[in-house]
Tab-separated table of C-alpha atoms and ligand atoms in Angstrom:
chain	number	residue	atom	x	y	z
E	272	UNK	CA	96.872	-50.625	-135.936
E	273	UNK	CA	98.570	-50.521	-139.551
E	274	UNK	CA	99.210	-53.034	-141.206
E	275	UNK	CA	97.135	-55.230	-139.527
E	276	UNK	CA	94.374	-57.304	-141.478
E	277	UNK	CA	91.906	-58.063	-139.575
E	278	UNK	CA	91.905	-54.227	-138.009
E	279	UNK	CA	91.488	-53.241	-141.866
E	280	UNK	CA	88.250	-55.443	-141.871
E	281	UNK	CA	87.288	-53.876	-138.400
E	282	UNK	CA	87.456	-50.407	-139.988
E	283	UNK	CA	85.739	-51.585	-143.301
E	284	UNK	CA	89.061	-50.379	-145.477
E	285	UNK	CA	89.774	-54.746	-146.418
E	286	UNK	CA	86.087	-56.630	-147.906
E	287	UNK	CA	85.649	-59.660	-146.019
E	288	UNK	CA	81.843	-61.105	-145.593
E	289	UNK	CA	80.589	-59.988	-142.497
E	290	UNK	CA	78.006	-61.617	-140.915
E	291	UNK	CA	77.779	-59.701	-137.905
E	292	UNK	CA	78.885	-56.366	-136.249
E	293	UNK	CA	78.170	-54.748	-133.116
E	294	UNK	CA	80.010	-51.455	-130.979
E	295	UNK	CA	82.394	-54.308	-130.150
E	296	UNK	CA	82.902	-57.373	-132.389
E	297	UNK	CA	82.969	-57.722	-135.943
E	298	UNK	CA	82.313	-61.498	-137.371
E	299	UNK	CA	83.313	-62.140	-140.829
E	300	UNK	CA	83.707	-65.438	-142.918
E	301	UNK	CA	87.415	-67.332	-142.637
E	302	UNK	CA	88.923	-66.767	-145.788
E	303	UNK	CA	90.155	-70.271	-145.751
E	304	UNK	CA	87.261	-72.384	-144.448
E	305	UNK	CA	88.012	-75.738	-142.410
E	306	UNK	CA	84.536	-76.471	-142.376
E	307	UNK	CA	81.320	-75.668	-144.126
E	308	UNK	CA	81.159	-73.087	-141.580
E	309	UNK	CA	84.084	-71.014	-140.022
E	310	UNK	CA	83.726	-67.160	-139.167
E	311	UNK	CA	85.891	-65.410	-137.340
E	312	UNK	CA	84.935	-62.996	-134.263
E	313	UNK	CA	87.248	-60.418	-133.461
E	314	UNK	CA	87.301	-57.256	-131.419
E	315	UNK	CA	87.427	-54.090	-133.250
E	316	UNK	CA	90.202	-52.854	-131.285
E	317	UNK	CA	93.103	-54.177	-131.954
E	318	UNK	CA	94.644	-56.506	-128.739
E	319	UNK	CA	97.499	-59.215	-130.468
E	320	UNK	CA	96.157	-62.043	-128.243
E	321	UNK	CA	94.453	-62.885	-125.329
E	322	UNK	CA	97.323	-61.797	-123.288
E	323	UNK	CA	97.114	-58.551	-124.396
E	324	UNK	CA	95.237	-56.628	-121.624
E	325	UNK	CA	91.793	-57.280	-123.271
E	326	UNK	CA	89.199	-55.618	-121.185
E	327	UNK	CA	86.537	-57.212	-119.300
E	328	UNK	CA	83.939	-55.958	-121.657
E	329	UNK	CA	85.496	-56.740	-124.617
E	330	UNK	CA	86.274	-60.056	-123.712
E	331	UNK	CA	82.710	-60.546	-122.847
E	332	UNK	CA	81.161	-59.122	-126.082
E	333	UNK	CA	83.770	-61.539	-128.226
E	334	UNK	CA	81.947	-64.586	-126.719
E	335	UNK	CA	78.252	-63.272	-126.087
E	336	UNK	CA	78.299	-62.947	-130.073
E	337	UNK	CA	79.358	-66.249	-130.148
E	338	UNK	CA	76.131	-67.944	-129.936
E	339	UNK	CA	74.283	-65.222	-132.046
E	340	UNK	CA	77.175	-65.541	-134.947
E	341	UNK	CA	75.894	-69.803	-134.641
E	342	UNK	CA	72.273	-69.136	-135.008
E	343	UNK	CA	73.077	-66.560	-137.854
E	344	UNK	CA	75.029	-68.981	-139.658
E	345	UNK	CA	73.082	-72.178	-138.967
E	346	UNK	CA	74.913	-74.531	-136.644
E	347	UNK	CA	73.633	-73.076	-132.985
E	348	UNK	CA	71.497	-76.623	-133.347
E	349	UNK	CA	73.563	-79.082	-134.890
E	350	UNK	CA	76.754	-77.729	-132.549
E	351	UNK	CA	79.880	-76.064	-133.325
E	352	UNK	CA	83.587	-75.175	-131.967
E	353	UNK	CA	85.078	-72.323	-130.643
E	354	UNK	CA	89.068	-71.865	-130.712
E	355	UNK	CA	91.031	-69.350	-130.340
E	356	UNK	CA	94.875	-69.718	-131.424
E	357	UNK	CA	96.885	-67.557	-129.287
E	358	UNK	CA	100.164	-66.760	-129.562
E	359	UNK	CA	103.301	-68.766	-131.426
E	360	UNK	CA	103.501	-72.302	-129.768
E	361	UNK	CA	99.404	-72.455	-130.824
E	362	UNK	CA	100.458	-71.119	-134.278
E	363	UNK	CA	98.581	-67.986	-134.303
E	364	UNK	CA	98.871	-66.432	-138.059
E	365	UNK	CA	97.249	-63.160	-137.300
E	366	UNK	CA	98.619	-61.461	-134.548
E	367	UNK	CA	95.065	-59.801	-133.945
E	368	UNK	CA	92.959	-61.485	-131.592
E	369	UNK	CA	90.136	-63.520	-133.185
E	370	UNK	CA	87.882	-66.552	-131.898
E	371	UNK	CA	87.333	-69.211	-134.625
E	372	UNK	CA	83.821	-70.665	-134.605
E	373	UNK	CA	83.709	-74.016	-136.793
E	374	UNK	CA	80.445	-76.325	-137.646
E	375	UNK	CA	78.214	-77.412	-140.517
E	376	UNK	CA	80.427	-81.046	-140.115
E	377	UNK	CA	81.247	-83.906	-137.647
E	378	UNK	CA	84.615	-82.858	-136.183
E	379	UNK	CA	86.507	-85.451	-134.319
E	380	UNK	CA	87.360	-85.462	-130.717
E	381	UNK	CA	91.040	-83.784	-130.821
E	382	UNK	CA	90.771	-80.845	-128.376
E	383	UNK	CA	93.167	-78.921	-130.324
E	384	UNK	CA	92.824	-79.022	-133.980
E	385	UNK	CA	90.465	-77.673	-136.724
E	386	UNK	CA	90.157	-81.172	-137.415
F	1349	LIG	P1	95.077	-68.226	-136.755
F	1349	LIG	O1	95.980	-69.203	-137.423
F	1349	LIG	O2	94.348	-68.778	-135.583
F	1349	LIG	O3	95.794	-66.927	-136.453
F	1349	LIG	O4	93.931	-67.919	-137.801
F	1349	LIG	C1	93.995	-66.884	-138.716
F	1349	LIG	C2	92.867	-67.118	-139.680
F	1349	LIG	O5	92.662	-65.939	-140.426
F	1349	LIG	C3	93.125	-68.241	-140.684
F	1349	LIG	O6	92.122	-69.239	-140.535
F	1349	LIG	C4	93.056	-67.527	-142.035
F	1349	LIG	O7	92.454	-68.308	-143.040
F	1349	LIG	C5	92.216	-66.300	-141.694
F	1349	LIG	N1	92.414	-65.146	-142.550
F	1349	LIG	C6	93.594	-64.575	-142.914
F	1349	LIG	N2	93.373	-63.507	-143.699
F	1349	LIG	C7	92.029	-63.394	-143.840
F	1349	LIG	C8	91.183	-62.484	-144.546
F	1349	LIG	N3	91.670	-61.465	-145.254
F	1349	LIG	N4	89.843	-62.694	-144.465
F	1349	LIG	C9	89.339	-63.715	-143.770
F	1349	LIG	N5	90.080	-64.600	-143.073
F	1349	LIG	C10	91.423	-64.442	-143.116
């Protein structure tokens, strides 16, 4: 989709550091980290949220490479979270799907929050 960031990372036309890729997903470092570790999954395809008709497979290859983007970056054994922001009352910013994976600190109890 033009004019969309995170489908210019997708289609390698924007850097970003990937740290994984597959036919599906693309995972690439947060360009503004909340925690010593925060990369974002996304599908290659572009779908604005998960509202957006994401197929079944799709869906399914965002949060299989879940666990694989936690070993890759460290944290599958000290734990991590998974969030995904979607759509305007949860403040989405990038109107391209995209599961946040956080770890590499304590993070406190708050279901919600990067915090
Ligand atoms: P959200 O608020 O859930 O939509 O999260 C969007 C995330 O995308 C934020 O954490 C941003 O820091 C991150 N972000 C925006 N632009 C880039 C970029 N070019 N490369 C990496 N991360 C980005």
């Amino acid at each position: 989709m033009d004019n969309c960031i995170f489908c210019m990372i997708a289609g390698h036309t924007l850097d970003a550091r990937v740290v994984y890729e597959d036919d599906l997903v693309l995972a690439f470092d947060d360009i503004t980290p909340q925690a010593p570790v925060h990369t974002l999954i996304i599908p290659k395809c572009h779908y604005a949220d998960m509202s957006d008709n994401v197929p079944p497979a799709v869906m399914t290859a965002l949060f299989t490479a879940v666990p694989k983007v936690a070993a890759l970056k460290g944290v599958d054994t000290t734990g991590y979270r998974v969030i995904v922001n979607n759509g305007r009352d949860a403040s989405q910013s990038v109107a391209h799907l995209h599961v946040h994976l956080l770890g590499g600190r304590s993070m406190s109890h708050g279901m919600v929050s990067f915090g």
